[in-house]
mmCIF file of C-alpha atoms in Angstrom:
data_model
loop_
_atom_site.group_PDB
_atom_site.id
_atom_site.type_symbol
_atom_site.label_atom_id
_atom_site.label_comp_id
_atom_site.label_asym_id
_atom_site.label_seq_id
_atom_site.Cartn_x
_atom_site.Cartn_y
_atom_site.Cartn_z
ATOM 1 C CA LYS A 16 -11.527 1.283 -10.653
ATOM 2 C CA GLN A 17 -10.237 -0.289 -12.963
ATOM 3 C CA PHE A 18 -6.796 0.937 -12.463
ATOM 4 C CA ASP A 19 -6.907 -0.158 -8.380
ATOM 5 C CA GLU A 20 -7.856 -3.351 -9.394
ATOM 6 C CA LYS A 21 -4.652 -4.404 -11.724
ATOM 7 C CA ASN A 22 -2.359 -1.763 -8.848
ATOM 8 C CA ILE A 23 -3.667 -5.313 -6.583
ATOM 9 C CA ARG A 24 -3.009 -8.188 -9.039
ATOM 10 C CA ARG A 25 0.721 -6.846 -9.102
ATOM 11 C CA ARG A 26 1.131 -6.722 -4.957
ATOM 12 C CA VAL A 27 -0.058 -10.284 -4.420
ATOM 13 C CA TYR A 28 1.653 -11.415 -7.705
ATOM 14 C CA ASP A 29 5.182 -9.748 -5.567
ATOM 15 C CA ALA A 30 4.212 -11.332 -2.438
ATOM 16 C CA LEU A 31 3.242 -14.119 -4.290
ATOM 17 C CA ASN A 32 6.837 -13.953 -5.518
ATOM 18 C CA VAL A 33 8.910 -12.967 -1.992
ATOM 19 C CA LEU A 34 6.654 -15.782 -0.707
ATOM 20 C CA MET A 35 8.266 -18.182 -2.689
ATOM 21 C CA ALA A 36 12.033 -16.925 -2.835
ATOM 22 C CA MET A 37 11.865 -17.767 0.379
ATOM 23 C CA ASP A 38 10.989 -20.565 0.271
ATOM 24 C CA ILE A 39 7.699 -20.425 2.461
ATOM 25 C CA ILE A 40 5.308 -21.087 -1.282
ATOM 26 C CA SER A 41 5.589 -23.440 -3.844
ATOM 27 C CA LYS A 42 3.204 -22.317 -6.316
ATOM 28 C CA ASP A 43 2.736 -24.240 -9.707
ATOM 29 C CA LYS A 44 0.367 -23.267 -12.242
ATOM 30 C CA LYS A 45 -2.784 -21.832 -9.588
ATOM 31 C CA GLU A 46 -2.160 -24.002 -6.855
ATOM 32 C CA ILE A 47 -0.119 -22.624 -4.047
ATOM 33 C CA GLN A 48 1.226 -24.356 -1.563
ATOM 34 C CA TRP A 49 1.855 -24.087 1.613
ATOM 35 C CA LYS A 50 5.744 -24.956 2.547
ATOM 36 C CA GLY A 51 6.633 -23.883 5.977
ATOM 37 C CA LEU A 52 8.139 -21.239 7.478
ATOM 38 C CA PRO A 53 11.633 -21.375 8.158
ATOM 39 C CA HIS A 54 13.115 -22.624 11.085
ATOM 40 C CA THR A 55 15.554 -20.509 13.308
ATOM 41 C CA SER A 56 17.616 -21.768 15.892
ATOM 42 C CA LEU A 57 19.466 -20.821 18.816
ATOM 43 C CA SER A 58 23.088 -21.240 17.179
ATOM 44 C CA ASP A 59 21.373 -19.738 13.877
ATOM 45 C CA ILE A 60 20.435 -16.654 16.481
ATOM 46 C CA GLU A 61 23.924 -16.748 18.347
ATOM 47 C CA GLU A 62 25.606 -16.511 14.489
ATOM 48 C CA LEU A 63 23.673 -14.082 13.809
ATOM 49 C CA LYS A 64 24.400 -11.048 16.648
#
């Protein structure tokens, strides 16, 4: 059980780090703030094609 809890904490930590790297959230100590999803314009999509 303790292993499961540590594993879950690690996965949450990993997910939060990904969201911070994508600038979707910001974190200050234990406070997490939603910044929003990145906006994709039609011209961006066309560039990717």
